[in-house]
Coordinates of C-alpha atoms and ligand atoms in Angstrom, one line a residue:
X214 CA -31.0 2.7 42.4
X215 CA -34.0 4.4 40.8
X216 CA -36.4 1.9 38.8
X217 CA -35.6 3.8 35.3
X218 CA -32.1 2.7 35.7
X219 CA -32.6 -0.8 35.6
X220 CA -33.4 -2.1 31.9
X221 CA -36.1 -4.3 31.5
X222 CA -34.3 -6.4 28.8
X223 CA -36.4 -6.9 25.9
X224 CA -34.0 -6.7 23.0
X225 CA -30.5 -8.0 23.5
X226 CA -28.1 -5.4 21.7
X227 CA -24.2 -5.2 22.0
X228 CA -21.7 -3.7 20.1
X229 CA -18.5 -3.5 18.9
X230 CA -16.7 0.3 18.4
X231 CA -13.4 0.4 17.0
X232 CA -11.6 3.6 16.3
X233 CA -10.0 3.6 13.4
X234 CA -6.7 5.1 14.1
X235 CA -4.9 2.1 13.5
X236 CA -5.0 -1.4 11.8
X237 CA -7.3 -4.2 13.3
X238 CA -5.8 -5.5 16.6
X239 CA -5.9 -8.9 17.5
X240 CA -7.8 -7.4 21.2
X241 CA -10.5 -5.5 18.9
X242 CA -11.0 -8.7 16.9
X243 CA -10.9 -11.0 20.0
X244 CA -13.9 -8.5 21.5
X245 CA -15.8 -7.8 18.0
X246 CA -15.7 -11.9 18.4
X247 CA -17.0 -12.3 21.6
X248 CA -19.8 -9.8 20.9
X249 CA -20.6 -11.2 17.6
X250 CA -20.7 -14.9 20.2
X251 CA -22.9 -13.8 22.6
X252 CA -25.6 -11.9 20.4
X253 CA -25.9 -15.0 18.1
X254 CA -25.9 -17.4 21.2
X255 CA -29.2 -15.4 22.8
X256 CA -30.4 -14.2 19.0
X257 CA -29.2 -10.6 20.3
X258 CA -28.4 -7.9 17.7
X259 CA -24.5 -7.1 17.0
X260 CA -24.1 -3.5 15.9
X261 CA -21.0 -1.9 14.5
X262 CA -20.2 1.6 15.4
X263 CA -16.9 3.8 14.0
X264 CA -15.8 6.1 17.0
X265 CA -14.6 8.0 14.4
X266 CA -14.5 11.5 16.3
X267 CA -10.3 11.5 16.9
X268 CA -9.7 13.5 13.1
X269 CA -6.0 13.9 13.0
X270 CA -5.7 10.0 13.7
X271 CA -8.6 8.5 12.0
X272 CA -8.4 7.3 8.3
X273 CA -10.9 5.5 5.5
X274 CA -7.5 3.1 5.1
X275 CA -7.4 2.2 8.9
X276 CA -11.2 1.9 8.8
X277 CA -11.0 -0.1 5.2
X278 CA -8.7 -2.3 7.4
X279 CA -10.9 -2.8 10.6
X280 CA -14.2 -3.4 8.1
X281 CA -12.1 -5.8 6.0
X282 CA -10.7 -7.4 8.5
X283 CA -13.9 -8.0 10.6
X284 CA -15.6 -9.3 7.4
X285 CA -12.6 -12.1 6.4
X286 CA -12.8 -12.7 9.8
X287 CA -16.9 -14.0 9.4
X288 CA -18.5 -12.1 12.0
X289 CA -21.7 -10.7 10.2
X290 CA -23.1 -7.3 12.2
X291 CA -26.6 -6.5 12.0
X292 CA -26.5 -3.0 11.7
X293 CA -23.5 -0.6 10.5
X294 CA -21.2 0.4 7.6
X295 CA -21.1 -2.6 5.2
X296 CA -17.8 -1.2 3.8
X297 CA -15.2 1.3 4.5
X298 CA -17.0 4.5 3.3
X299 CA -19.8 2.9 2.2
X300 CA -23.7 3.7 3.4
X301 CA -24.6 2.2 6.7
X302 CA -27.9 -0.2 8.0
X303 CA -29.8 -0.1 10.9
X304 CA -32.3 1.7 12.5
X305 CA -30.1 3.5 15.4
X306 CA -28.1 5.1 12.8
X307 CA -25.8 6.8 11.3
X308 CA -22.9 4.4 13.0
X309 CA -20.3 6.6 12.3
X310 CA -19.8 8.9 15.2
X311 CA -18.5 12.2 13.0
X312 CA -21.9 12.1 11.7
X313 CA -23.7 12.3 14.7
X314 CA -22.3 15.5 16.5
X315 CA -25.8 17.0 16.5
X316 CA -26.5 14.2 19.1
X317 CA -23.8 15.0 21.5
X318 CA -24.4 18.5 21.3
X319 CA -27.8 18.4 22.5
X320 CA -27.2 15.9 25.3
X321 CA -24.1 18.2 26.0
X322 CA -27.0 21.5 26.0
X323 CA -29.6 18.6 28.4
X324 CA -26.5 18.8 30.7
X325 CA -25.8 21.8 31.1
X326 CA -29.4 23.6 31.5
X327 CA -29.6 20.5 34.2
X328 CA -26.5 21.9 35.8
X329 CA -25.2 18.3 35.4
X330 CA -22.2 19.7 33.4
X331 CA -21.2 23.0 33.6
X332 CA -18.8 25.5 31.0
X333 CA -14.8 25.2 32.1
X334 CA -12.7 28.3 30.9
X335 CA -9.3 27.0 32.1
X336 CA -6.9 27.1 29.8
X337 CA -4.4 24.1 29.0
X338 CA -1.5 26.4 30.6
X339 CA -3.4 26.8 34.0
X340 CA -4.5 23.0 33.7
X341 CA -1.1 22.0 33.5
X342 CA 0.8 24.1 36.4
X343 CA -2.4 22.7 38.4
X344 CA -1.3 18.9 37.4
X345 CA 2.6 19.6 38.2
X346 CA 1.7 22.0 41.7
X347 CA -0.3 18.3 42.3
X348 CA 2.8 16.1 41.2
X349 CA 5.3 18.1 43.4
X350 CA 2.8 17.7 46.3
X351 CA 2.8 13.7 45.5
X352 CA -1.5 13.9 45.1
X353 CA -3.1 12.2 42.3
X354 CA -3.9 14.5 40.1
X355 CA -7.4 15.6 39.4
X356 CA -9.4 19.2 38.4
X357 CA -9.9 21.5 41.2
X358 CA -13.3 22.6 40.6
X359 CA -12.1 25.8 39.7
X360 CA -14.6 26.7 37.3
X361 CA -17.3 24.8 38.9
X362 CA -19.4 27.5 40.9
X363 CA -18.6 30.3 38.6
X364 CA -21.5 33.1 39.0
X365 CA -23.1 34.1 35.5
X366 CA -20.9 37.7 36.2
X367 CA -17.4 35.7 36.1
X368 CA -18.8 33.9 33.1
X369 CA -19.3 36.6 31.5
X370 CA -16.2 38.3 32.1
X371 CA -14.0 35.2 30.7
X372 CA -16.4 35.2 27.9
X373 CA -15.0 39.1 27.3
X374 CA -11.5 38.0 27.7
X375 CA -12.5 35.8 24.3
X376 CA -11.9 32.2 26.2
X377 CA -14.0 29.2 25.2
X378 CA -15.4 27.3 27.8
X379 CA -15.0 23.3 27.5
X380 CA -17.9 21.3 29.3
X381 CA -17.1 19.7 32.1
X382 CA -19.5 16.9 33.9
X383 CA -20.0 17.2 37.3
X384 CA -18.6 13.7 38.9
X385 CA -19.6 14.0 42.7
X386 CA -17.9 11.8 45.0
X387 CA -19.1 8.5 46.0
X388 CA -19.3 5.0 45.8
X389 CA -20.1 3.5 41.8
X390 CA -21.0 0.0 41.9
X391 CA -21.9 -2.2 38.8
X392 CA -22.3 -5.9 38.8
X393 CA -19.8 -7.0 36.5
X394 CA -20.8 -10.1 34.4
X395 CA -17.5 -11.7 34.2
X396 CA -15.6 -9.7 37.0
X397 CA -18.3 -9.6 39.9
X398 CA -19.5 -6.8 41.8
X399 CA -17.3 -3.6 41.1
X400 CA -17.1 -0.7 43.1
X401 CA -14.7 2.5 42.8
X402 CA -15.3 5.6 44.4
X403 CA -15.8 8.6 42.2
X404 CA -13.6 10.7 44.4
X405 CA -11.1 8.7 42.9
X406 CA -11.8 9.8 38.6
X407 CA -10.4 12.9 38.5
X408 CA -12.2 15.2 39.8
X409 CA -15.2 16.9 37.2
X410 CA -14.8 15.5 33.8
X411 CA -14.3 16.9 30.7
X412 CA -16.8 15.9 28.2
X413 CA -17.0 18.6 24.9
X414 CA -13.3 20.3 24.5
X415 CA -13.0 24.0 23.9
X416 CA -13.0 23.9 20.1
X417 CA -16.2 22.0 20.1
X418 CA -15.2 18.2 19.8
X419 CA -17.1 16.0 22.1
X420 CA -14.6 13.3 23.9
X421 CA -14.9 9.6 24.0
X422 CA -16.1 8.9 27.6
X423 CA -19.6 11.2 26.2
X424 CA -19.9 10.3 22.9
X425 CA -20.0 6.5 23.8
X426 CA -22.0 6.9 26.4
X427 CA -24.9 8.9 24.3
X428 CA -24.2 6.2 22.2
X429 CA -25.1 3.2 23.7
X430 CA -28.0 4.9 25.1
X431 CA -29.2 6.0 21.3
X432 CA -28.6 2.5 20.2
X433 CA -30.5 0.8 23.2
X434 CA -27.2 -1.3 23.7
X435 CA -27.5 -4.0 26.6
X436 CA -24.7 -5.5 27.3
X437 CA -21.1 -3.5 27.1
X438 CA -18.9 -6.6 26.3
X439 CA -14.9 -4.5 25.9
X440 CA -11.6 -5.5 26.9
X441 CA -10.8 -5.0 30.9
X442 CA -8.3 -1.6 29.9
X443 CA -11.8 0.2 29.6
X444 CA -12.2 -1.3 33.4
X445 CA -12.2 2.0 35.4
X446 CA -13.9 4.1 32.3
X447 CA -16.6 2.5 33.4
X448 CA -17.4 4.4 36.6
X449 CA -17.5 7.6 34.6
X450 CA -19.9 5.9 32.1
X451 CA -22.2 4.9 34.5
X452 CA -22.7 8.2 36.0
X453 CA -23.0 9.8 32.8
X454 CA -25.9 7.2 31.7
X455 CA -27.7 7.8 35.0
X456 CA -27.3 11.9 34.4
X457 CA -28.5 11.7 30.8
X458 CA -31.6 9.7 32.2
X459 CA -30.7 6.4 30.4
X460 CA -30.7 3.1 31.1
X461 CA -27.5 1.8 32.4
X462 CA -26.1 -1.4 30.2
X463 CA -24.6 -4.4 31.7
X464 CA -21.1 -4.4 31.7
X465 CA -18.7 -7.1 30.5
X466 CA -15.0 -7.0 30.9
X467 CA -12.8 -9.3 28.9
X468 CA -9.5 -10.2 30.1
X469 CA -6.9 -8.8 28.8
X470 CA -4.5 -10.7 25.8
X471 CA -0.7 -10.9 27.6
X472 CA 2.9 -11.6 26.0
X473 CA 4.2 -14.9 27.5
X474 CA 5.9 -12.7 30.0
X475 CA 2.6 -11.4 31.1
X476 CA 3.3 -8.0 29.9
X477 CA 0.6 -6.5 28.2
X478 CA 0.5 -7.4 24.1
X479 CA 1.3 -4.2 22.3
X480 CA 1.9 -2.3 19.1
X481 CA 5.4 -2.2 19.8
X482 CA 6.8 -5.7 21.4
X483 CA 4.3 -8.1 19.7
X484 CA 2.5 -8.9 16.6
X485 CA -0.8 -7.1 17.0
X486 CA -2.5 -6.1 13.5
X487 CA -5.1 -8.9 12.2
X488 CA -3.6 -8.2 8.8
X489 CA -0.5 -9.6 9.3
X490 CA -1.8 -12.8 10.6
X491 CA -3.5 -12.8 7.8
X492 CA -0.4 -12.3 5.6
X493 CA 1.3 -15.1 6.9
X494 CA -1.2 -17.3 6.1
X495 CA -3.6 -18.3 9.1
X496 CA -6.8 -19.0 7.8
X497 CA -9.9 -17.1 9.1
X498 CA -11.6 -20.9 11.3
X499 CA -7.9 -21.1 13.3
X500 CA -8.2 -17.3 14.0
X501 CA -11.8 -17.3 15.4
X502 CA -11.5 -20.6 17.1
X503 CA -8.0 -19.3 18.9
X504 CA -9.6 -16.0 19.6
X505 CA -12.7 -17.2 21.2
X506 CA -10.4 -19.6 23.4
X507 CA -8.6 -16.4 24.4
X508 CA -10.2 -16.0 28.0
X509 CA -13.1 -18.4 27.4
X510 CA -13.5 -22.1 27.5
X511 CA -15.8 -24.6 26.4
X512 CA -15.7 -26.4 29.6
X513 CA -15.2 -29.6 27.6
X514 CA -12.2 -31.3 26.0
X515 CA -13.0 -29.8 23.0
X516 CA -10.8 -27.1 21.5
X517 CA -11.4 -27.2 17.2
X518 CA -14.8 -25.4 17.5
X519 CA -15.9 -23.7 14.5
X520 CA -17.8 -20.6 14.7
X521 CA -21.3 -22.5 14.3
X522 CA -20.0 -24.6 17.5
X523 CA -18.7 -21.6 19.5
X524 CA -22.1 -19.5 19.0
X525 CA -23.7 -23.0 20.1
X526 CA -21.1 -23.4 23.5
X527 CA -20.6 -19.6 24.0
X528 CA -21.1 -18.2 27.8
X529 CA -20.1 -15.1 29.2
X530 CA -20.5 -16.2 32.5
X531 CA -17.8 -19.1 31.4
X532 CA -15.1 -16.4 31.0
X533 CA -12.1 -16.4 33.1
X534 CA -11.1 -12.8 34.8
X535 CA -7.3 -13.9 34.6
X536 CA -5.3 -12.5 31.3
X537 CA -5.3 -14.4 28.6
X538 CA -1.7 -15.4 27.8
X539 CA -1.3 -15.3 24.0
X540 CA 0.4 -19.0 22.8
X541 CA 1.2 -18.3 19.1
X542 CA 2.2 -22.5 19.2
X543 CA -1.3 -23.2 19.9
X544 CA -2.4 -21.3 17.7
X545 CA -0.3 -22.5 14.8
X546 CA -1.6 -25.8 15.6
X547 CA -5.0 -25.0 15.2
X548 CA -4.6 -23.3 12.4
X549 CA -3.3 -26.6 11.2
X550 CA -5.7 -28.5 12.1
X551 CA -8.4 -26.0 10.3
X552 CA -6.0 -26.3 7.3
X553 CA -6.3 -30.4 7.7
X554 CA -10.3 -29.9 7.3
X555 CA -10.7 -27.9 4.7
X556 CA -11.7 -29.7 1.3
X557 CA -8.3 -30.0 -0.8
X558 CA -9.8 -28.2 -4.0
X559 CA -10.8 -25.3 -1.3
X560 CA -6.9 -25.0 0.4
X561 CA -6.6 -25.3 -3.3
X562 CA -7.6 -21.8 -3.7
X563 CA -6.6 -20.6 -0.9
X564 CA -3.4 -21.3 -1.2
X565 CA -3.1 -19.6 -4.4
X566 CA -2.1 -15.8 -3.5
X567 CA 0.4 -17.4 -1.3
X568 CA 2.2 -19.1 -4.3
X569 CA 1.8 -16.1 -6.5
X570 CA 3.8 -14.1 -3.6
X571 CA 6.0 -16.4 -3.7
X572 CA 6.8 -16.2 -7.0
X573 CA 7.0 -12.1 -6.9
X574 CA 9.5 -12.9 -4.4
X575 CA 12.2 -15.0 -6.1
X576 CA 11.4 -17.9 -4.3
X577 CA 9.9 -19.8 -7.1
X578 CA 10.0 -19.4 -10.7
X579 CA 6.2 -20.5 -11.8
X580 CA 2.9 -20.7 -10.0
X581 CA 1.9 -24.4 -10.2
X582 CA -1.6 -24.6 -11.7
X583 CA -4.5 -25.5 -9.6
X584 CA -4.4 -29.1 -10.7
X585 CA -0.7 -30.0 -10.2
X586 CA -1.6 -28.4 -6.2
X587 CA -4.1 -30.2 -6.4
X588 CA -2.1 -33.5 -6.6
X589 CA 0.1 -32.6 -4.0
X590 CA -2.9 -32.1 -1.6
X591 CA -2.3 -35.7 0.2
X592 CA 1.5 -34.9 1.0
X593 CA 0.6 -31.1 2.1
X594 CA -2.7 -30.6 3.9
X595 CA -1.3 -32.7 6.8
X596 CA 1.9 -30.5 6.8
X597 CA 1.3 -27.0 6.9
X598 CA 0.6 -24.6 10.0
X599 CA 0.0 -21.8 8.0
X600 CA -0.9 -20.9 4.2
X601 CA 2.5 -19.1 4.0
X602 CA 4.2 -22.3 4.8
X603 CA 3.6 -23.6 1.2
X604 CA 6.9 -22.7 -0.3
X605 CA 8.6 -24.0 2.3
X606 CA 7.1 -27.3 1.9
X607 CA 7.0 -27.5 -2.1
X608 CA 8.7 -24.9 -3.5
X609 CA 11.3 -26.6 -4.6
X610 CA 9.1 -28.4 -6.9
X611 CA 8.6 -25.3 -9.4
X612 CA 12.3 -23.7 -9.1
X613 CA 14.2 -24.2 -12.4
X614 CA 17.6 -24.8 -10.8
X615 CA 18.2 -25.5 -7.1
X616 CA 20.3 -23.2 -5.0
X617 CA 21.9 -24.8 -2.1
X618 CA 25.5 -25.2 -0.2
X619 CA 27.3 -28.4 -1.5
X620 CA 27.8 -29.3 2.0
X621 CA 24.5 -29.4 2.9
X622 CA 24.4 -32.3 0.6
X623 CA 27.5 -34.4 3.0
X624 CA 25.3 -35.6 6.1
X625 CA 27.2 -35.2 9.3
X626 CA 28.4 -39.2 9.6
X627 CA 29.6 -38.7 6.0
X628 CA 32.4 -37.3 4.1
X629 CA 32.3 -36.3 0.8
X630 CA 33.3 -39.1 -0.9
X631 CA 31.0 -41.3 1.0
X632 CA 28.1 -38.8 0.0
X633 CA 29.5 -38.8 -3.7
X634 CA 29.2 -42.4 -3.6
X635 CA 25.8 -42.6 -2.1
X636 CA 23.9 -40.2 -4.8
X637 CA 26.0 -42.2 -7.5
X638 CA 24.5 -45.2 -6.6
X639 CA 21.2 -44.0 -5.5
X640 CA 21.1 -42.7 -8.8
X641 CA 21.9 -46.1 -10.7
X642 CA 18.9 -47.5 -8.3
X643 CA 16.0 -44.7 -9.0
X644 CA 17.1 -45.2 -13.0
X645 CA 16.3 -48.7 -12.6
X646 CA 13.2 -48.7 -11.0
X647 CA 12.1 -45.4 -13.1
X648 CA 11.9 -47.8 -16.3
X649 CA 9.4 -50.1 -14.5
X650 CA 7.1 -48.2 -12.5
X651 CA 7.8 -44.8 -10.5
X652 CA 5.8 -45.0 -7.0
X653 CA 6.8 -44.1 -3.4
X654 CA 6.3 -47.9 -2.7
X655 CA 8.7 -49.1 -5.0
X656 CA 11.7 -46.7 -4.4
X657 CA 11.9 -47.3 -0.6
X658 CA 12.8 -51.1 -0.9
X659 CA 15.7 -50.9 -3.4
X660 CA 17.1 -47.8 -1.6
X661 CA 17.0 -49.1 1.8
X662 CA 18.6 -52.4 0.3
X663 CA 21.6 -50.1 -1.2
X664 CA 22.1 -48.4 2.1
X665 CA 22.5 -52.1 3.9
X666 CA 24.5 -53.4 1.4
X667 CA 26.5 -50.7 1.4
X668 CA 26.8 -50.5 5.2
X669 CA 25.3 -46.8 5.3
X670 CA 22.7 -45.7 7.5
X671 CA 19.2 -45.2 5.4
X672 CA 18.7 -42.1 7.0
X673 CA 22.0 -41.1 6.1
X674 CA 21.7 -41.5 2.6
X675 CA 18.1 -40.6 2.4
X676 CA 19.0 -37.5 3.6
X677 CA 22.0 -36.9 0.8
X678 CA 18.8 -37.8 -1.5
X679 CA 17.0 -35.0 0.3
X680 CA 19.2 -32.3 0.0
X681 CA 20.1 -33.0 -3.9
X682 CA 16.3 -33.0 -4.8
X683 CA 14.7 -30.6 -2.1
X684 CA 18.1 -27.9 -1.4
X685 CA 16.5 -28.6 2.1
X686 CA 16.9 -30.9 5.0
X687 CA 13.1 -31.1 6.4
X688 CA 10.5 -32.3 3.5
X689 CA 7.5 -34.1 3.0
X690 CA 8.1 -37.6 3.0
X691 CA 11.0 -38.6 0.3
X692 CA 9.3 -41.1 -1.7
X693 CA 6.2 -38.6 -2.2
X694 CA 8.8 -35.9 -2.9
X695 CA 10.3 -38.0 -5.3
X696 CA 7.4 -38.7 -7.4
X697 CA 6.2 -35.4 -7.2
X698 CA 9.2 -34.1 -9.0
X699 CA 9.3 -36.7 -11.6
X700 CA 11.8 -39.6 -12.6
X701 CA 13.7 -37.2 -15.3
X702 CA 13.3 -34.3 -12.5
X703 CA 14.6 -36.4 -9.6
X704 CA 18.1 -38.0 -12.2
X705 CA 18.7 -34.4 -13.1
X706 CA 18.6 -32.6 -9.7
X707 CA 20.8 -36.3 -8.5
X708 CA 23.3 -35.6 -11.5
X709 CA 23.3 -32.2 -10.2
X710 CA 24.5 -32.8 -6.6
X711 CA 26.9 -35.4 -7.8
X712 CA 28.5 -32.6 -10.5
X713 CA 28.5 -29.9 -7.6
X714 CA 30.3 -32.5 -5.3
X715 CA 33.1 -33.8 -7.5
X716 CA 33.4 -30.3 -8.3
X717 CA 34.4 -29.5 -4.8
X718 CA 36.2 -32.1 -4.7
Ligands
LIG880 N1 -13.5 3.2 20.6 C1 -13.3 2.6 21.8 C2 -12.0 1.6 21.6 O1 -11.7 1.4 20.5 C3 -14.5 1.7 22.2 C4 -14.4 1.3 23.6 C5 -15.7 0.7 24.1 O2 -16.0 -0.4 23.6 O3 -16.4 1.4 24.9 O4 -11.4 1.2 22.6

């Protein structure tokens, strides 16, 4: 391989270039994170660049989403847009690749005057009976080569016809090897890409396999850290580096994030989009911390890492080649476990929209102010896997008037009379101890005592208690409920499952 081809790596400089024809996917985010890992573990430069060239897909919405997202998410880039829109930093700039067609032009013009890439006057009706003559014959398909020897005379004469040529690249067969730094040594041969490539279309546009390559050779990018689906692009990209006279990065494939059933995660069968992770309430140290254990390991016990810690741990060299299988248990659990370590007046806050939404819809009839949450912290923060779990757990705290099904409130050893009896006398028992002191500790005793007396089980008739304060069966602990509702709350939601069961009586 000739010398200029091997980088002498001064400056460590990676990337991460969404498109933004769609929302933030959890595989952009899980390689924006990985990038963002590496350049902070070797005090590398992380660079964000909008591939921004595909105009009928591309909006300032999906790339409002993708900047948003990336910020809540906490990985800081060193040079790019700062907001959807907005200007952009850095010294390799602009990042936006609409506003750098001037560059792919003239590396398109180097090309061609090189006879590297030369002007393709098929037309997309010829192109396409080639493909199907291919199909019927059962061969892969790739480009002839039609236009690849043209003489300036037959140029010329499609130039009279009023055809614009595309540009193709001349891909010459041949083995490509690159040493992978997750994957190994890879090697394809370039008979197999295609055939000659396409690089600038007929109406001018330059195409993704150019424009990233001129690229990362602009912004002196190092390392190539993207998911493994860009696997056999690579080949291609290599061979366009080495013809523009660049450097050729390293190359790091990430394994790819899989449904349970292995199947590839997409749009369609999974839940892809950052935002609505967001939505439902994980909170941005789960997300990271899941994401970086998506094909990477700390090669210790430990699995809560905050993003401090994973810069610290990170390794490429550490991550797996297998898919990643995507566990939405585990990360529900970490999420909880991020929700556990946060300072209650913080979850506090955060927990805020989520009771608001809430409350637009229907669920609950007032958003509790910060310092009633902020009593119910101790009975909560252990509780909840996600922010949007809140109403679930409380809820029923700030509704005016319970909706449940009177049966709900007849647990299944019970009948209804039994259950009418138990509230009724559960009642008597709360009233009593109400008037001396109302604390978890000194309900439990008194009630427990009823249910022996009575011969019930406790769990029985804590449950009927359950139900009549809560409309639900699964709560934070009963005695915490109960004094988080109040002594007059707790009689009047009890009176109130008593009334609905003689009424069904
Ligand atoms: N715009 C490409 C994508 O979103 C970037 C691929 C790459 O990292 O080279 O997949």
């Amino acid at each position: 391989m000739p010398a200029t081809y091997n980088r002498v790596m001064t400056d460590i400089r990676v990337r991460i270039a969404p498109s933004p024809t769609g929302p933030l996917h959890i595989g952009t985010a899980r390689t924006a994170l990985f990038n963002f890992l590496f350049a902070r573990h070797v005090g590398g430069t992380f660079v964000l660049r909008l591939e921004d060239t595909d105009r009928a897909r591309s909006s300032i919405a999906y790339e409002k989403e993708i900047v948003d997202g990336l910020h809540w998410l906490g990985l800081r880039w060193d040079e790019g847009p700062d907001i959807a829109g907005g200007p952009d930093r850095g010294a390799y700039g602009p990042y936006r690749q609409m506003q750098r067609l001037g560059l792919y032009k003239g590396a398109a013009r180097r090309l061609l005057e090189a006879d590297l890439a030369y002007p393709c006057y098929c037309t997309p009706a010829e192109l396409d009976a080639e493909r199907r003559r291919q199909e019927t014959a059962h061969l892969q398909p790739r480009y002839s080569g039609r236009c690849a020897h043209l003489t300036p005379a037959e140029r010329a004469a499609f130039e009279a016809e009023g055809r614009r040529p595309a540009i193709r690249f001349r891909i010459e067969a041949g083995p490509v090897a690159f040493d992978d730094l997750i994957r190994g040594r890879v090697e394809i041969d370039a008979a197999n890409l295609g055939g000659d490539l396409v690089i600038v279309r007929a109406d001018g546009t330059p195409l993704y396999h150019f424009t990233v390559v001129v690229d990362d050779a602009a912004m002196r990018i190092s390392h190539v850290i993207r998911g493994e689906d860009h696997l056999s692009n690579t080949p291609k990209h290599i061979l366009l580096f080495r013809a523009l006279g660049q450097p050729v990065p390293l190359f790091a494939h990430l394994p790819l994030i899989l449904n349970p059933d292995r199947t590839k995660m997409s749009k369609r069968k999974s839940q892809t989009a950052i935002g609505d992770y967001i939505a439902q309430g994980f909170i941005r140290e789960g997300l990271d911390n899941y994401l970086a254990l998506l094909g990477w390991s700390s090669g210790s016990e430990e699995e809560v890492l905050s993003l401090d810690e994973l810069v610290e741990r990170f390794d490429l060299a550490a991550v797996n080649r297998a898919g990643a299988i995507f566990d939405r248990e585990r990360l529900e659990w970490l999420n909880g476990q991020w929700i556990r370590r946060l300072a209650p007046d913080e979850l506090v806050e955060r927990l805020g929209p989520f009771l608001e939404a809430e409350r637009i819809a229907g669920r609950i009839d007032r958003v509790p102010s910060d310092v009633e949450l902020r009593v119910l912290m101790p009975i909560v923060q252990e509780r909840l896997p996600l922010l949007g779990a809140i109403g679930d757990l409380v809820g029923f705290l700030f509704v005016d008037e319970l909706r449940y099904e009177p049966a709900l409130l007849v647990p299944k050893r019970w009948d209804r009379a039994t259950a009418l009896a138990g509230l009724a006398a559960a009642r008597a028992v709360i009233a009593d101890v109400g008037r001396v002191s109302y604390e978890a500790d000194e309900l439990e005793p008194p009630l427990r005592r009823l249910a022996g007396e009575r011969g019930w089980k406790a769990g029985d008739l804590f449950m009927a208690i359950r139900v009549a304060l809560t409309g639900r069966t699964a709560t934070p602990p009963l005695f915490d409920t109960m004094v988080a509702l109040g002594h007059g709350r707790t009689l009047a939601r009890l009176d109130r499952a008593v009334a609905l069961l003689g009424d069904a009586a």
